[in-house]
Tab-separated table of C-alpha atoms in Angstrom:
chain	number	residue	atom	x	y	z
A	187	MET	CA	0.000	0.000	0.000
A	188	LYS	CA	1.377	3.408	-0.991
A	189	ARG	CA	1.161	6.240	1.522
A	190	LEU	CA	0.172	9.824	0.762
A	191	ILE	CA	1.143	12.067	3.654
A	192	LEU	CA	-0.955	15.186	4.211
A	193	ALA	CA	1.263	18.099	5.252
A	194	THR	CA	-1.244	19.646	7.622
A	195	THR	CA	-2.361	19.538	11.217
A	196	ASN	CA	-5.658	21.257	10.305
A	197	SER	CA	-8.290	18.631	11.144
A	198	GLY	CA	-10.849	20.256	8.817
A	199	LYS	CA	-8.495	19.923	5.856
A	200	VAL	CA	-7.714	16.309	6.756
A	201	ILE	CA	-11.456	15.459	6.808
A	202	GLU	CA	-12.066	17.110	3.428
A	203	ILE	CA	-9.012	15.524	1.798
A	204	ARG	CA	-9.835	12.069	3.141
A	205	SER	CA	-13.427	12.448	1.985
A	206	ALA	CA	-12.334	13.466	-1.502
A	207	LEU	CA	-9.466	10.984	-1.915
A	208	GLY	CA	-10.189	8.266	0.647
A	209	ASP	CA	-11.208	5.649	-1.879
A	210	LEU	CA	-7.985	5.757	-3.923
A	211	PRO	CA	-7.158	2.116	-4.630
A	212	GLY	CA	-3.795	1.099	-3.219
A	213	TRP	CA	-3.262	4.299	-1.245
A	214	SER	CA	-3.540	5.187	2.437
A	215	LEU	CA	-3.876	8.809	3.519
A	216	GLU	CA	-2.161	9.926	6.697
A	217	ALA	CA	-1.581	13.262	8.408
A	218	VAL	CA	1.985	14.378	8.887
A	219	PRO	CA	3.264	12.774	12.104
A	220	PRO	CA	4.071	14.909	15.148
A	221	GLY	CA	7.670	15.937	15.689
A	222	ILE	CA	8.477	17.204	12.212
A	223	PRO	CA	9.449	20.864	12.452
A	224	SER	CA	6.981	23.244	10.861
A	225	ILE	CA	7.898	25.902	8.323
A	226	GLU	CA	6.814	29.517	8.148
A	227	GLU	CA	4.575	30.323	5.191
A	228	THR	CA	6.541	33.125	3.543
A	229	GLY	CA	5.316	32.738	-0.042
A	230	GLY	CA	3.635	35.563	-1.886
A	231	THR	CA	0.968	33.294	-3.398
A	232	PHE	CA	-1.037	30.276	-2.322
A	233	LEU	CA	0.955	28.126	-4.766
A	234	ASP	CA	4.274	29.409	-3.372
A	235	ASN	CA	3.194	28.389	0.133
A	236	ALA	CA	1.909	24.961	-0.958
A	237	ILE	CA	5.223	24.235	-2.705
A	238	LEU	CA	7.193	25.531	0.272
A	239	LYS	CA	5.334	23.190	2.655
A	240	ALA	CA	5.367	20.140	0.364
A	241	GLU	CA	9.100	20.402	-0.295
A	242	HIS	CA	9.914	21.071	3.365
A	243	TYR	CA	7.916	18.186	4.853
A	244	SER	CA	8.964	15.761	2.102
A	245	LYS	CA	12.580	16.081	3.232
A	246	PHE	CA	11.650	14.293	6.475
A	247	MET	CA	9.749	11.316	4.995
A	248	ASP	CA	10.162	8.963	2.047
A	249	GLU	CA	6.495	9.021	1.059
A	250	LEU	CA	4.730	11.347	-1.326
A	251	MET	CA	3.843	14.591	0.502
A	252	LEU	CA	0.707	16.616	-0.283
A	253	ALA	CA	0.547	20.218	0.893
A	254	ASP	CA	-2.111	22.814	0.328
A	255	ASP	CA	-2.466	26.476	0.904
A	256	SER	CA	-5.799	28.127	0.594
A	257	GLY	CA	-7.573	31.268	1.533
A	258	LEU	CA	-10.119	33.931	0.929
A	259	CYS	CA	-9.607	37.006	-1.254
A	260	VAL	CA	-12.256	39.713	-0.875
A	261	ALA	CA	-12.434	42.288	-3.673
A	262	ALA	CA	-13.753	45.135	-1.478
A	263	LEU	CA	-10.805	44.573	0.882
A	264	GLY	CA	-8.180	44.785	-1.854
A	265	GLY	CA	-7.775	41.004	-1.886
A	266	ARG	CA	-7.375	40.586	1.854
A	267	PRO	CA	-6.997	38.404	3.779
A	268	GLY	CA	-5.314	36.496	0.895
A	269	VAL	CA	-2.274	34.420	1.815
A	270	HIS	CA	-2.713	35.650	5.397
A	271	SER	CA	-6.182	34.059	5.702
A	272	ALA	CA	-5.163	31.646	8.467
A	273	ARG	CA	-3.356	34.396	10.366
A	274	TYR	CA	-5.909	37.204	9.874
A	275	ALA	CA	-6.948	36.883	13.506
A	276	PRO	CA	-6.063	34.441	16.329
A	277	ASP	CA	-8.843	31.883	15.695
A	278	PRO	CA	-11.684	31.131	13.239
A	279	PRO	CA	-14.422	33.032	15.129
A	280	ALA	CA	-12.163	36.086	15.388
A	281	ARG	CA	-11.318	35.864	11.664
A	282	ILE	CA	-14.997	35.786	10.751
A	283	LYS	CA	-15.704	38.689	13.123
A	284	ARG	CA	-12.889	40.712	11.551
A	285	ILE	CA	-14.078	40.072	7.972
A	286	LEU	CA	-17.672	40.931	8.840
A	287	GLY	CA	-16.546	44.069	10.658
A	288	GLU	CA	-14.464	45.213	7.705
A	289	MET	CA	-17.340	44.442	5.317
A	290	GLU	CA	-20.094	46.011	7.438
A	291	SER	CA	-20.511	49.122	5.248
A	292	VAL	CA	-19.958	47.327	1.920
A	293	PRO	CA	-23.214	47.176	-0.077
A	294	ASP	CA	-24.662	43.862	-1.249
A	295	GLY	CA	-23.573	44.298	-4.866
A	296	ARG	CA	-19.905	44.742	-3.885
A	297	ARG	CA	-19.323	41.772	-1.570
A	298	ASP	CA	-17.562	39.522	-4.137
A	299	ALA	CA	-14.914	37.120	-2.919
A	300	VAL	CA	-12.946	34.134	-4.201
A	301	PHE	CA	-11.682	31.112	-2.312
A	302	TYR	CA	-8.400	29.806	-3.733
A	303	CYS	CA	-6.684	26.488	-3.100
A	304	ALA	CA	-3.266	25.412	-4.338
A	305	LEU	CA	-1.971	21.847	-3.972
A	306	ALA	CA	1.601	20.632	-4.338
A	307	LEU	CA	3.001	17.113	-4.346
A	308	ALA	CA	6.646	16.619	-3.452
A	309	ARG	CA	9.076	13.809	-2.801
A	310	ALA	CA	12.574	14.125	-1.335
A	311	GLY	CA	12.406	17.913	-1.307
A	312	LYS	CA	11.361	18.315	-4.956
A	313	THR	CA	7.961	19.350	-6.307
A	314	ILE	CA	6.532	16.856	-8.807
A	315	TRP	CA	3.029	18.272	-9.436
A	316	THR	CA	0.887	21.320	-8.650
A	317	VAL	CA	-2.655	22.537	-9.269
A	318	GLN	CA	-4.828	25.473	-8.274
A	319	GLY	CA	-8.589	25.685	-7.859
A	320	ASP	CA	-10.936	28.541	-7.107
A	321	VAL	CA	-14.588	29.259	-6.479
A	322	ALA	CA	-16.343	32.622	-6.604
A	323	GLY	CA	-18.898	33.738	-4.047
A	324	ILE	CA	-19.997	36.602	-1.876
A	325	ILE	CA	-19.480	37.495	1.759
A	326	ALA	CA	-22.624	37.069	3.853
A	327	ARG	CA	-23.751	39.674	6.369
A	328	ALA	CA	-23.780	37.068	9.172
A	329	PRO	CA	-22.441	33.517	9.628
A	330	SER	CA	-24.717	30.618	8.709
A	331	GLY	CA	-24.109	26.891	9.025
A	332	SER	CA	-21.952	24.731	11.252
A	333	GLU	CA	-20.251	22.510	8.676
A	334	GLY	CA	-16.765	22.993	7.285
A	335	PHE	CA	-14.264	25.316	8.922
A	336	GLY	CA	-12.564	28.666	8.563
A	337	TYR	CA	-14.537	31.211	6.553
A	338	ASP	CA	-17.128	28.669	5.339
A	339	PRO	CA	-20.024	30.138	7.393
A	340	VAL	CA	-19.695	33.555	5.667
A	341	PHE	CA	-18.871	32.465	2.093
A	342	VAL	CA	-22.089	32.285	0.048
A	343	LEU	CA	-22.330	30.339	-3.197
A	344	PRO	CA	-24.734	32.575	-5.184
A	345	GLU	CA	-26.124	29.755	-7.323
A	346	LEU	CA	-27.182	27.859	-4.184
A	347	LYS	CA	-27.935	30.856	-1.959
A	348	ARG	CA	-26.197	28.934	0.837
A	349	THR	CA	-22.899	29.330	2.654
A	350	MET	CA	-20.162	26.724	2.483
A	351	GLY	CA	-20.912	26.217	6.176
A	352	GLU	CA	-24.366	24.914	5.239
A	353	LEU	CA	-23.023	22.219	2.887
A	354	SER	CA	-22.183	18.609	3.677
A	355	THR	CA	-18.525	17.602	3.258
A	356	GLU	CA	-19.504	15.713	0.090
A	357	ASP	CA	-21.252	18.743	-1.444
A	358	LYS	CA	-18.423	21.037	-0.409
A	359	ASN	CA	-15.870	18.699	-2.011
A	360	ARG	CA	-17.826	18.909	-5.254
A	361	LEU	CA	-18.076	22.710	-5.287
A	362	SER	CA	-15.185	24.197	-3.315
A	363	ALA	CA	-11.778	25.364	-4.533
A	364	ARG	CA	-10.123	22.570	-2.550
A	365	GLY	CA	-12.622	20.036	-3.909
A	366	LYS	CA	-11.872	21.100	-7.489
A	367	ALA	CA	-8.117	20.904	-6.896
A	368	LEU	CA	-8.465	17.501	-5.189
A	369	ALA	CA	-10.449	16.168	-8.171
A	370	GLN	CA	-7.462	17.070	-10.363
A	371	LEU	CA	-5.102	15.423	-7.863
A	372	ARG	CA	-7.191	12.267	-7.918
A	373	LYS	CA	-6.917	12.116	-11.736
A	374	PHE	CA	-3.168	12.643	-11.538
A	375	ILE	CA	-2.615	9.914	-8.913
A	376	LEU	CA	-4.799	7.404	-10.759
A	377	SER	CA	-2.920	8.100	-14.021
A	378	GLU	CA	0.465	7.305	-12.454
């Protein structure tokens, strides 16, 4: 059995990735083990950070390493929080509160946002494959839904008139930026 190591300690990401890729024949999916030193995300783009993490963690293990970097870019905020999405405030509720506070005076027609997700596969410190996915939406006026994680409760998919936080993991994997990127990863792995 081949092992794909997930370079994250974010339990929400692990759940989504396992849900999207869990039935890969001949592969087991495992989170990066404790004890491996972390690396600061200093890249200027989501893809830069995904590559940085994949290459770093793959130096400590022989298996294929999958890293992702993802985040929310809000047009009315000049693209913020962007690559700083996970560090925009100390914890998810504070991040949501900050976004909603900054967006309070923004009218409904100007609340556009995009979720981005970049994935990188690396082995022995070298990147072997990358992909990026995105999904457009709008920022809600208040959180809704208890599914998912991060900014999901305030990111509305206009075609559904629901937040990502109101979607099941399966539906989110079908529609989200990470889900789209993971579908491409699945094709790549099965073609190898």
